Amino acid sequence: MKTNEPLPSSDKMTAHPSMQEGETGPKRSDSQPKTGRFLLLILFAAGALCFAGIAFYGIRSRAAATERLQQTTQSSEPAVIVVKPEKAPASISIVLPGQTQAYIQASLYAQTTGYVKSWKFDIGSQVREGDVLAEIDTPEVDQQLNQARAQLNNAQSALHLSESTYKRDEDLFHRKVIAAQDFDTAADTYHGNQATVIADDANVKRLEALENFKIVRAPFDGIVTMRNTDIGGLVNAGSGNALFTVARIKPLRVYVNVPESMSDNVKVGDSAELMFSEIPDRSFAGKVVRTAGAIDPNSRTLLTEVDVPNEDGRLLPGAYMQVHLSTGASSRSLIIPQNTLLFRSEGTTVGVVASDGKVQLKKIKIGRDLGTH
């Protein structure tokens, strides 16, 4: 009986090891959070040290830059670039836009009324002075001329009769055969017929002049630049419509507007060179032949004429080009770069280095603006 009953102490002995195992488990889990917090503290401290190093480097670099800037601004002798002015040459070339024009140009109008019978030259044709350009048929003027000539013949016949009567009555009057009144009547008729003949003759000459206008001729050597008529076309005297336009292009005129600041240096006889964009491989020589002698108040320029020989006829009127004018320069003028100018309220100045090495600002007067100088 006693040997089969369970012992109480054996139960306690079996429960005790389990309790020891339970006690050791909680102690291991409490050490893991402590290790994580320690790593975070180490990372935070390292980041703080890096941030402090970057801040220290930035502040030190900024302080060094500020110190260099202060040293530069506080310097009493700033560095400057010095250029030497050049003496102006004997002649300076200026470039201005220009336009060619015919040396002589004339529009030919009809001076009589009729129909175009024929024309001989079209646009682009070379003509000589006196060449027939067109012929006008004027039947009405022809009949008026015939009538005027008949009236003139009639008046001349009446004049011859009255002259004979006047001479005869003059002889009879001196011999006291007829009265003075009869002689005065014959003299009056004679003088009246003289006036009639003069008037009729003038009318015949007027119509003959209109007949001569039936032939349209070239007034000078040149080229036909416009034909505004055709065969059978009606033309009226003084209608205002030109039949032909003839232009002389040998030589050509080139008109240039020279700025007022350069007008004193442009003289008659100065040489010029013409450059055309459509003829880049060639330049054409010209010469200043005249100026307007007055400044245009609207554009403040001096109108200048340059003549170009144009013997080969390659240049055409109305073309645009660049004109290089070679003008004289003042012996007192100097050439300096454009970037040396200082524009101030008191005027244009430049910095001049004196003998003591110091820079002085001096006022100047701009004679010519050549672009970069």
mmCIF file of C-alpha atoms in Angstrom:
data_model
loop_
_atom_site.group_PDB
_atom_site.id
_atom_site.type_symbol
_atom_site.label_atom_id
_atom_site.label_comp_id
_atom_site.label_asym_id
_atom_site.label_seq_id
_atom_site.Cartn_x
_atom_site.Cartn_y
_atom_site.Cartn_z
ATOM 1 C CA MET A 1 0.000 0.000 0.000
ATOM 2 C CA LYS A 2 2.694 2.493 0.921
ATOM 3 C CA THR A 3 4.835 1.653 -1.993
ATOM 4 C CA ASN A 4 2.169 2.306 -4.644
ATOM 5 C CA GLU A 5 1.161 5.874 -3.480
ATOM 6 C CA PRO A 6 2.753 8.709 -5.310
ATOM 7 C CA LEU A 7 5.200 10.792 -3.444
ATOM 8 C CA PRO A 8 4.493 14.508 -3.174
ATOM 9 C CA SER A 9 8.124 15.337 -3.349
ATOM 10 C CA SER A 10 8.488 13.696 -6.726
ATOM 11 C CA ASP A 11 5.896 16.040 -8.195
ATOM 12 C CA LYS A 12 7.786 19.012 -6.866
ATOM 13 C CA MET A 13 10.945 17.669 -8.264
ATOM 14 C CA THR A 14 9.465 17.348 -11.771
ATOM 15 C CA ALA A 15 7.953 20.875 -11.675
ATOM 16 C CA HIS A 16 11.063 22.642 -10.572
ATOM 17 C CA PRO A 17 13.095 22.129 -13.762
ATOM 18 C CA SER A 18 10.259 23.524 -15.839
ATOM 19 C CA MET A 19 10.149 26.637 -13.764
ATOM 20 C CA GLN A 20 13.855 27.151 -14.218
ATOM 21 C CA GLU A 21 13.497 26.926 -17.954
ATOM 22 C CA GLY A 22 10.706 29.488 -17.891
ATOM 23 C CA GLU A 23 12.805 31.851 -15.844
ATOM 24 C CA THR A 24 15.762 31.721 -18.283
ATOM 25 C CA GLY A 25 13.574 32.520 -21.377
ATOM 26 C CA PRO A 26 12.432 36.021 -20.322
ATOM 27 C CA LYS A 27 15.941 37.107 -19.442
ATOM 28 C CA ARG A 28 17.214 36.513 -23.061
ATOM 29 C CA SER A 29 14.351 38.529 -24.671
ATOM 30 C CA ASP A 30 15.084 41.629 -22.549
ATOM 31 C CA SER A 31 18.661 42.001 -23.982
ATOM 32 C CA GLN A 32 17.604 42.443 -27.686
ATOM 33 C CA PRO A 33 15.909 45.912 -27.349
ATOM 34 C CA LYS A 34 18.915 47.203 -25.483
ATOM 35 C CA THR A 35 21.214 46.266 -28.398
ATOM 36 C CA GLY A 36 18.996 48.052 -31.043
ATOM 37 C CA ARG A 37 18.872 51.246 -29.048
ATOM 38 C CA PHE A 38 22.648 51.237 -28.780
ATOM 39 C CA LEU A 39 23.067 50.970 -32.569
ATOM 40 C CA LEU A 40 20.654 53.855 -33.153
ATOM 41 C CA LEU A 41 22.612 56.019 -30.763
ATOM 42 C CA ILE A 42 25.833 55.232 -32.611
ATOM 43 C CA LEU A 43 24.290 56.136 -36.042
ATOM 44 C CA PHE A 44 22.799 59.359 -34.702
ATOM 45 C CA ALA A 45 26.135 60.398 -33.228
ATOM 46 C CA ALA A 46 27.916 59.653 -36.523
ATOM 47 C CA GLY A 47 25.373 61.702 -38.530
ATOM 48 C CA ALA A 48 25.693 64.596 -36.123
ATOM 49 C CA LEU A 49 29.455 64.546 -36.504
ATOM 50 C CA CYS A 50 29.174 64.524 -40.344
ATOM 51 C CA PHE A 51 26.692 67.389 -40.337
ATOM 52 C CA ALA A 52 28.915 69.395 -37.998
ATOM 53 C CA GLY A 53 31.902 68.764 -40.300
ATOM 54 C CA ILE A 54 30.015 69.888 -43.413
ATOM 55 C CA ALA A 55 28.728 73.002 -41.642
ATOM 56 C CA PHE A 56 32.204 73.834 -40.407
ATOM 57 C CA TYR A 57 33.665 73.427 -43.913
ATOM 58 C CA GLY A 58 30.953 75.592 -45.512
ATOM 59 C CA ILE A 59 31.336 78.365 -42.964
ATOM 60 C CA ARG A 60 35.105 78.360 -43.347
ATOM 61 C CA SER A 61 34.921 78.435 -47.174
ATOM 62 C CA ARG A 62 32.419 81.304 -47.097
ATOM 63 C CA ALA A 63 34.565 83.244 -44.694
ATOM 64 C CA ALA A 64 37.606 82.761 -46.945
ATOM 65 C CA ALA A 65 35.664 83.941 -50.038
ATOM 66 C CA THR A 66 34.370 86.972 -48.172
ATOM 67 C CA GLU A 67 37.889 87.822 -47.075
ATOM 68 C CA ARG A 68 39.185 87.580 -50.670
ATOM 69 C CA LEU A 69 36.320 89.761 -51.920
ATOM 70 C CA GLN A 70 37.033 92.389 -49.299
ATOM 71 C CA GLN A 71 40.685 92.401 -50.221
ATOM 72 C CA THR A 72 39.809 92.863 -53.890
ATOM 73 C CA THR A 73 37.285 95.660 -53.297
ATOM 74 C CA GLN A 74 39.559 97.452 -50.862
ATOM 75 C CA SER A 75 42.438 97.523 -53.361
ATOM 76 C CA SER A 76 43.331 101.144 -54.235
ATOM 77 C CA GLU A 77 44.841 100.315 -57.639
ATOM 78 C CA PRO A 78 42.421 98.316 -59.833
ATOM 79 C CA ALA A 79 43.837 96.684 -62.959
ATOM 80 C CA VAL A 80 42.830 98.194 -66.334
ATOM 81 C CA ILE A 81 43.456 97.255 -69.948
ATOM 82 C CA VAL A 82 45.215 99.963 -71.955
ATOM 83 C CA VAL A 83 44.996 100.422 -75.753
ATOM 84 C CA LYS A 84 46.886 102.938 -77.843
ATOM 85 C CA PRO A 85 44.871 105.177 -80.198
ATOM 86 C CA GLU A 86 45.768 105.130 -83.862
ATOM 87 C CA LYS A 87 46.189 108.189 -86.027
ATOM 88 C CA ALA A 88 43.444 108.540 -88.624
ATOM 89 C CA PRO A 89 44.644 107.655 -92.148
ATOM 90 C CA ALA A 90 44.634 110.157 -95.007
ATOM 91 C CA SER A 91 41.335 108.711 -96.281
ATOM 92 C CA ILE A 92 38.601 106.704 -94.612
ATOM 93 C CA SER A 93 36.068 104.512 -96.388
ATOM 94 C CA ILE A 94 32.455 104.728 -95.292
ATOM 95 C CA VAL A 95 29.766 102.326 -96.476
ATOM 96 C CA LEU A 96 26.316 103.677 -97.327
ATOM 97 C CA PRO A 97 23.327 102.239 -99.198
ATOM 98 C CA GLY A 98 22.557 103.654 -102.643
ATOM 99 C CA GLN A 99 20.323 103.194 -105.662
ATOM 100 C CA THR A 100 21.130 103.499 -109.362
ATOM 101 C CA GLN A 101 19.149 105.738 -111.690
ATOM 102 C CA ALA A 102 19.299 106.373 -115.408
ATOM 103 C CA TYR A 103 21.498 109.308 -116.348
ATOM 104 C CA ILE A 104 18.687 110.642 -118.559
ATOM 105 C CA GLN A 105 15.155 109.270 -118.743
ATOM 106 C CA ALA A 106 12.306 110.574 -120.879
ATOM 107 C CA SER A 107 8.705 109.501 -121.349
ATOM 108 C CA LEU A 108 7.446 110.087 -124.905
ATOM 109 C CA TYR A 109 3.824 111.214 -125.360
ATOM 110 C CA ALA A 110 1.652 111.650 -128.415
ATOM 111 C CA GLN A 111 1.356 115.271 -129.586
ATOM 112 C CA THR A 112 -1.240 114.487 -132.245
ATOM 113 C CA THR A 113 -4.452 112.465 -132.362
ATOM 114 C CA GLY A 114 -4.682 109.313 -134.425
ATOM 115 C CA TYR A 115 -4.013 105.589 -134.524
ATOM 116 C CA VAL A 116 -0.714 103.724 -134.149
ATOM 117 C CA LYS A 117 0.278 102.623 -137.625
ATOM 118 C CA SER A 118 3.473 100.768 -136.618
ATOM 119 C CA TRP A 119 6.179 100.581 -133.956
ATOM 120 C CA LYS A 120 9.833 99.651 -134.470
ATOM 121 C CA PHE A 121 11.452 98.993 -131.073
ATOM 122 C CA ASP A 122 10.342 96.967 -128.066
ATOM 123 C CA ILE A 123 11.552 97.049 -124.447
ATOM 124 C CA GLY A 124 15.267 96.371 -124.013
ATOM 125 C CA SER A 125 16.131 97.622 -127.500
ATOM 126 C CA GLN A 126 19.112 99.905 -127.975
ATOM 127 C CA VAL A 127 18.190 103.060 -129.909
ATOM 128 C CA ARG A 128 20.098 105.976 -131.377
ATOM 129 C CA GLU A 129 19.083 109.609 -131.329
ATOM 130 C CA GLY A 130 16.526 110.209 -134.082
ATOM 131 C CA ASP A 131 15.522 106.556 -134.553
ATOM 132 C CA VAL A 132 11.834 106.099 -135.434
ATOM 133 C CA LEU A 133 10.065 104.393 -132.567
ATOM 134 C CA ALA A 134 6.524 104.468 -133.936
ATOM 135 C CA GLU A 135 4.350 106.028 -136.654
ATOM 136 C CA ILE A 136 0.860 107.407 -136.066
ATOM 137 C CA ASP A 137 -1.841 107.592 -138.743
ATOM 138 C CA THR A 138 -3.740 110.942 -138.424
ATOM 139 C CA PRO A 139 -6.424 111.224 -141.147
ATOM 140 C CA GLU A 140 -8.230 114.071 -139.398
ATOM 141 C CA VAL A 141 -5.094 116.158 -139.065
ATOM 142 C CA ASP A 142 -4.249 115.475 -142.719
ATOM 143 C CA GLN A 143 -7.586 116.927 -143.856
ATOM 144 C CA GLN A 144 -7.226 119.924 -141.574
ATOM 145 C CA LEU A 145 -3.809 120.597 -143.078
ATOM 146 C CA ASN A 146 -5.195 120.418 -146.627
ATOM 147 C CA GLN A 147 -7.963 122.822 -145.700
ATOM 148 C CA ALA A 148 -5.543 125.250 -144.079
ATOM 149 C CA ARG A 149 -3.308 125.234 -147.122
ATOM 150 C CA ALA A 150 -6.276 125.993 -149.395
ATOM 151 C CA GLN A 151 -7.261 128.896 -147.162
ATOM 152 C CA LEU A 152 -3.715 130.176 -147.290
ATOM 153 C CA ASN A 153 -3.703 130.058 -151.090
ATOM 154 C CA ASN A 154 -7.006 131.930 -151.177
ATOM 155 C CA ALA A 155 -5.700 134.569 -148.790
ATOM 156 C CA GLN A 156 -2.511 134.976 -150.822
ATOM 157 C CA SER A 157 -4.576 135.514 -154.001
ATOM 158 C CA ALA A 158 -6.670 138.159 -152.273
ATOM 159 C CA LEU A 159 -3.476 139.787 -151.020
ATOM 160 C CA HIS A 160 -2.008 139.975 -154.517
ATOM 161 C CA LEU A 161 -5.229 141.596 -155.845
ATOM 162 C CA SER A 162 -5.405 144.065 -152.993
ATOM 163 C CA GLU A 163 -1.722 144.900 -153.442
ATOM 164 C CA SER A 164 -2.261 145.723 -157.116
ATOM 165 C CA THR A 165 -5.316 147.812 -156.276
ATOM 166 C CA TYR A 166 -3.423 149.639 -153.547
ATOM 167 C CA LYS A 167 -0.501 150.534 -155.824
ATOM 168 C CA ARG A 168 -2.805 151.672 -158.614
ATOM 169 C CA ASP A 169 -4.931 153.815 -156.292
ATOM 170 C CA GLU A 170 -1.803 155.273 -154.783
ATOM 171 C CA ASP A 171 -0.672 156.475 -158.221
ATOM 172 C CA LEU A 172 -4.117 157.853 -159.005
ATOM 173 C CA PHE A 173 -4.313 159.600 -155.660
ATOM 174 C CA HIS A 174 -1.004 161.379 -156.226
ATOM 175 C CA ARG A 175 -2.303 162.553 -159.590
ATOM 176 C CA LYS A 176 -5.496 163.699 -157.833
ATOM 177 C CA VAL A 177 -7.697 161.476 -159.946
ATOM 178 C CA ILE A 178 -9.414 159.706 -157.039
ATOM 179 C CA ALA A 179 -10.447 160.924 -153.647
ATOM 180 C CA ALA A 180 -8.465 160.272 -150.488
ATOM 181 C CA GLN A 181 -11.264 158.064 -149.143
ATOM 182 C CA ASP A 182 -10.940 155.636 -152.054
ATOM 183 C CA PHE A 183 -7.196 155.434 -151.538
ATOM 184 C CA ASP A 184 -7.667 154.776 -147.785
ATOM 185 C CA THR A 185 -10.119 151.964 -148.538
ATOM 186 C CA ALA A 186 -7.648 150.277 -150.878
ATOM 187 C CA ALA A 187 -4.838 150.611 -148.290
ATOM 188 C CA ASP A 188 -7.034 149.150 -145.553
ATOM 189 C CA THR A 189 -8.003 146.164 -147.713
ATOM 190 C CA TYR A 190 -4.377 145.561 -148.602
ATOM 191 C CA HIS A 191 -3.185 145.559 -144.978
ATOM 192 C CA GLY A 192 -6.111 143.367 -143.884
ATOM 193 C CA ASN A 193 -5.239 140.774 -146.507
ATOM 194 C CA GLN A 194 -1.632 140.823 -145.300
ATOM 195 C CA ALA A 195 -2.784 139.957 -141.765
ATOM 196 C CA THR A 196 -5.028 137.197 -143.112
ATOM 197 C CA VAL A 197 -2.143 135.620 -144.998
ATOM 198 C CA ILE A 198 0.047 135.716 -141.876
ATOM 199 C CA ALA A 199 -2.688 134.035 -139.781
ATOM 200 C CA ASP A 200 -3.397 131.361 -142.376
ATOM 201 C CA ASP A 201 0.303 130.682 -142.780
ATOM 202 C CA ALA A 202 0.658 130.234 -138.996
ATOM 203 C CA ASN A 203 -2.256 127.783 -138.992
ATOM 204 C CA VAL A 204 -0.618 125.774 -141.789
ATOM 205 C CA LYS A 205 2.643 125.619 -139.853
ATOM 206 C CA ARG A 206 0.794 124.465 -136.704
ATOM 207 C CA LEU A 207 -0.831 121.601 -138.582
ATOM 208 C CA GLU A 208 2.444 120.740 -140.258
ATOM 209 C CA ALA A 209 4.014 120.470 -136.801
ATOM 210 C CA LEU A 210 1.231 118.053 -135.813
ATOM 211 C CA GLU A 211 1.994 116.108 -138.961
ATOM 212 C CA ASN A 212 5.618 115.863 -137.908
ATOM 213 C CA PHE A 213 4.471 114.416 -134.564
ATOM 214 C CA LYS A 214 3.102 111.460 -136.482
ATOM 215 C CA ILE A 215 6.651 110.104 -136.294
ATOM 216 C CA VAL A 216 7.786 109.318 -132.726
ATOM 217 C CA ARG A 217 11.598 109.492 -132.549
ATOM 218 C CA ALA A 218 14.164 108.692 -129.864
ATOM 219 C CA PRO A 219 15.387 111.922 -128.233
ATOM 220 C CA PHE A 220 18.842 110.495 -127.358
ATOM 221 C CA ASP A 221 20.931 107.340 -127.358
ATOM 222 C CA GLY A 222 19.627 104.864 -124.853
ATOM 223 C CA ILE A 223 17.484 101.822 -124.201
ATOM 224 C CA VAL A 224 13.701 101.423 -124.422
ATOM 225 C CA THR A 225 12.504 100.561 -120.921
ATOM 226 C CA MET A 226 8.746 100.749 -121.550
ATOM 227 C CA ARG A 227 6.353 100.379 -124.508
ATOM 228 C CA ASN A 228 2.755 101.214 -123.719
ATOM 229 C CA THR A 229 1.105 101.045 -127.128
ATOM 230 C CA ASP A 230 0.393 98.662 -129.999
ATOM 231 C CA ILE A 231 -0.693 98.720 -133.641
ATOM 232 C CA GLY A 232 -4.201 100.146 -134.064
ATOM 233 C CA GLY A 233 -4.271 101.741 -130.645
ATOM 234 C CA LEU A 234 -5.942 105.147 -130.365
ATOM 235 C CA VAL A 235 -3.738 107.957 -129.109
ATOM 236 C CA ASN A 236 -4.935 111.410 -128.116
ATOM 237 C CA ALA A 237 -2.803 114.515 -127.959
ATOM 238 C CA GLY A 238 -2.091 115.424 -124.348
ATOM 239 C CA SER A 239 -3.842 112.327 -122.930
ATOM 240 C CA GLY A 240 -1.122 111.773 -120.301
ATOM 241 C CA ASN A 241 -0.338 108.186 -121.335
ATOM 242 C CA ALA A 242 3.287 107.714 -122.369
ATOM 243 C CA LEU A 243 3.866 105.659 -125.516
ATOM 244 C CA PHE A 244 7.532 104.871 -124.771
ATOM 245 C CA THR A 245 10.107 105.449 -122.064
ATOM 246 C CA VAL A 246 13.746 105.778 -123.103
ATOM 247 C CA ALA A 247 16.645 105.805 -120.625
ATOM 248 C CA ARG A 248 20.360 106.455 -120.994
ATOM 249 C CA ILE A 249 22.315 104.046 -118.796
ATOM 250 C CA LYS A 250 25.841 104.985 -119.903
ATOM 251 C CA PRO A 251 26.762 106.415 -117.422
ATOM 252 C CA LEU A 252 24.505 105.733 -114.427
ATOM 253 C CA ARG A 253 23.678 108.032 -111.555
ATOM 254 C CA VAL A 254 23.881 106.707 -107.998
ATOM 255 C CA TYR A 255 22.280 108.734 -105.224
ATOM 256 C CA VAL A 256 23.552 108.334 -101.656
ATOM 257 C CA ASN A 257 22.256 109.961 -98.463
ATOM 258 C CA VAL A 258 25.337 110.916 -96.451
ATOM 259 C CA PRO A 259 24.700 111.511 -92.706
ATOM 260 C CA GLU A 260 25.039 115.085 -91.525
ATOM 261 C CA SER A 261 27.994 114.194 -89.284
ATOM 262 C CA MET A 262 29.982 113.081 -92.357
ATOM 263 C CA SER A 263 28.801 115.736 -94.814
ATOM 264 C CA ASP A 264 31.852 117.999 -94.329
ATOM 265 C CA ASN A 265 34.191 115.240 -95.467
ATOM 266 C CA VAL A 266 32.413 114.402 -98.751
ATOM 267 C CA LYS A 267 33.920 116.426 -101.583
ATOM 268 C CA VAL A 268 33.318 116.550 -105.325
ATOM 269 C CA GLY A 269 35.909 114.337 -106.968
ATOM 270 C CA ASP A 270 36.144 111.760 -104.169
ATOM 271 C CA SER A 271 36.382 108.187 -105.396
ATOM 272 C CA ALA A 272 33.720 105.592 -104.712
ATOM 273 C CA GLU A 273 33.371 101.849 -105.096
ATOM 274 C CA LEU A 274 30.054 100.088 -105.736
ATOM 275 C CA MET A 275 29.326 96.559 -104.533
ATOM 276 C CA PHE A 276 26.249 94.620 -105.712
ATOM 277 C CA SER A 277 25.002 91.548 -103.867
ATOM 278 C CA GLU A 278 24.035 89.895 -107.151
ATOM 279 C CA ILE A 279 27.563 90.499 -108.553
ATOM 280 C CA PRO A 280 29.751 89.495 -105.580
ATOM 281 C CA ASP A 281 32.879 88.861 -107.615
ATOM 282 C CA ARG A 282 33.224 92.379 -109.005
ATOM 283 C CA SER A 283 33.243 96.002 -107.882
ATOM 284 C CA PHE A 284 32.532 99.110 -109.955
ATOM 285 C CA ALA A 285 34.444 102.376 -109.681
ATOM 286 C CA GLY A 286 32.648 105.714 -109.501
ATOM 287 C CA LYS A 287 33.251 109.333 -108.579
ATOM 288 C CA VAL A 288 31.369 111.969 -106.604
ATOM 289 C CA VAL A 289 30.212 114.578 -109.143
ATOM 290 C CA ARG A 290 27.877 116.803 -107.102
ATOM 291 C CA THR A 291 26.042 117.228 -103.823
ATOM 292 C CA ALA A 292 22.734 118.876 -102.986
ATOM 293 C CA GLY A 293 24.522 121.598 -101.023
ATOM 294 C CA ALA A 294 21.879 121.451 -98.281
ATOM 295 C CA ILE A 295 20.924 119.086 -95.467
ATOM 296 C CA ASP A 296 17.526 117.452 -95.796
ATOM 297 C CA PRO A 297 15.624 118.545 -92.640
ATOM 298 C CA ASN A 298 13.582 115.330 -92.582
ATOM 299 C CA SER A 299 16.368 112.732 -92.837
ATOM 300 C CA ARG A 300 19.292 114.955 -91.696
ATOM 301 C CA THR A 301 21.357 113.732 -94.642
ATOM 302 C CA LEU A 302 23.194 115.255 -97.604
ATOM 303 C CA LEU A 303 22.062 113.979 -100.999
ATOM 304 C CA THR A 304 25.176 113.040 -102.977
ATOM 305 C CA GLU A 305 25.450 111.909 -106.600
ATOM 306 C CA VAL A 306 28.029 109.371 -107.769
ATOM 307 C CA ASP A 307 28.461 108.664 -111.485
ATOM 308 C CA VAL A 308 29.485 105.216 -112.771
ATOM 309 C CA PRO A 309 30.654 104.825 -116.416
ATOM 310 C CA ASN A 310 28.823 101.487 -117.031
ATOM 311 C CA GLU A 311 30.273 101.143 -120.519
ATOM 312 C CA ASP A 312 29.360 97.461 -120.775
ATOM 313 C CA GLY A 313 25.778 98.166 -119.724
ATOM 314 C CA ARG A 314 25.837 95.472 -117.039
ATOM 315 C CA LEU A 315 24.412 97.723 -114.351
ATOM 316 C CA LEU A 316 20.698 98.482 -114.549
ATOM 317 C CA PRO A 317 18.800 101.506 -113.234
ATOM 318 C CA GLY A 318 16.818 101.018 -110.058
ATOM 319 C CA ALA A 319 19.299 98.527 -108.530
ATOM 320 C CA TYR A 320 20.303 98.592 -104.831
ATOM 321 C CA MET A 321 23.953 98.433 -103.777
ATOM 322 C CA GLN A 322 26.514 99.347 -101.121
ATOM 323 C CA VAL A 323 28.616 102.435 -101.875
ATOM 324 C CA HIS A 324 32.105 102.659 -100.342
ATOM 325 C CA LEU A 325 33.061 106.344 -100.259
ATOM 326 C CA SER A 326 36.737 107.226 -99.746
ATOM 327 C CA THR A 327 36.743 110.562 -97.939
ATOM 328 C CA GLY A 328 39.496 112.631 -96.391
ATOM 329 C CA ALA A 329 40.194 112.537 -92.658
ATOM 330 C CA SER A 330 41.183 115.312 -90.266
ATOM 331 C CA SER A 331 44.840 115.447 -89.271
ATOM 332 C CA ARG A 332 43.790 115.814 -85.602
ATOM 333 C CA SER A 333 41.546 112.736 -85.592
ATOM 334 C CA LEU A 334 42.394 109.548 -83.690
ATOM 335 C CA ILE A 335 40.829 106.105 -84.011
ATOM 336 C CA ILE A 336 39.912 104.213 -80.832
ATOM 337 C CA PRO A 337 37.870 101.045 -80.202
ATOM 338 C CA GLN A 338 34.183 101.505 -79.597
ATOM 339 C CA ASN A 339 34.289 99.781 -76.174
ATOM 340 C CA THR A 340 36.555 102.527 -74.748
ATOM 341 C CA LEU A 341 33.757 105.115 -74.853
ATOM 342 C CA LEU A 342 32.033 106.139 -71.632
ATOM 343 C CA PHE A 343 28.623 107.764 -72.071
ATOM 344 C CA ARG A 344 27.925 110.107 -69.182
ATOM 345 C CA SER A 345 25.568 112.970 -68.473
ATOM 346 C CA GLU A 346 28.296 115.524 -69.228
ATOM 347 C CA GLY A 347 29.002 113.926 -72.623
ATOM 348 C CA THR A 348 31.101 111.209 -74.197
ATOM 349 C CA THR A 349 34.382 110.600 -72.379
ATOM 350 C CA VAL A 350 37.333 108.205 -72.442
ATOM 351 C CA GLY A 351 39.780 107.195 -69.751
ATOM 352 C CA VAL A 352 43.263 108.534 -70.581
ATOM 353 C CA VAL A 353 46.381 107.310 -68.763
ATOM 354 C CA ALA A 354 48.441 110.318 -67.672
ATOM 355 C CA SER A 355 52.225 110.453 -67.314
ATOM 356 C CA ASP A 356 51.961 109.660 -63.609
ATOM 357 C CA GLY A 357 50.125 106.409 -64.369
ATOM 358 C CA LYS A 358 46.738 107.656 -63.193
ATOM 359 C CA VAL A 359 43.585 107.483 -65.321
ATOM 360 C CA GLN A 360 41.810 110.735 -66.123
ATOM 361 C CA LEU A 361 38.404 111.056 -67.815
ATOM 362 C CA LYS A 362 38.447 113.446 -70.774
ATOM 363 C CA LYS A 363 35.601 114.564 -73.021
ATOM 364 C CA ILE A 364 35.860 113.815 -76.738
ATOM 365 C CA LYS A 365 33.895 114.644 -79.895
ATOM 366 C CA ILE A 366 32.960 111.755 -82.156
ATOM 367 C CA GLY A 367 33.811 112.630 -85.729
ATOM 368 C CA ARG A 368 32.777 109.371 -87.410
ATOM 369 C CA ASP A 369 31.282 106.114 -86.255
ATOM 370 C CA LEU A 370 32.909 103.306 -88.273
ATOM 371 C CA GLY A 371 31.035 100.555 -86.446
ATOM 372 C CA THR A 372 33.690 98.938 -84.251
ATOM 373 C CA HIS A 373 35.972 102.032 -84.071
#
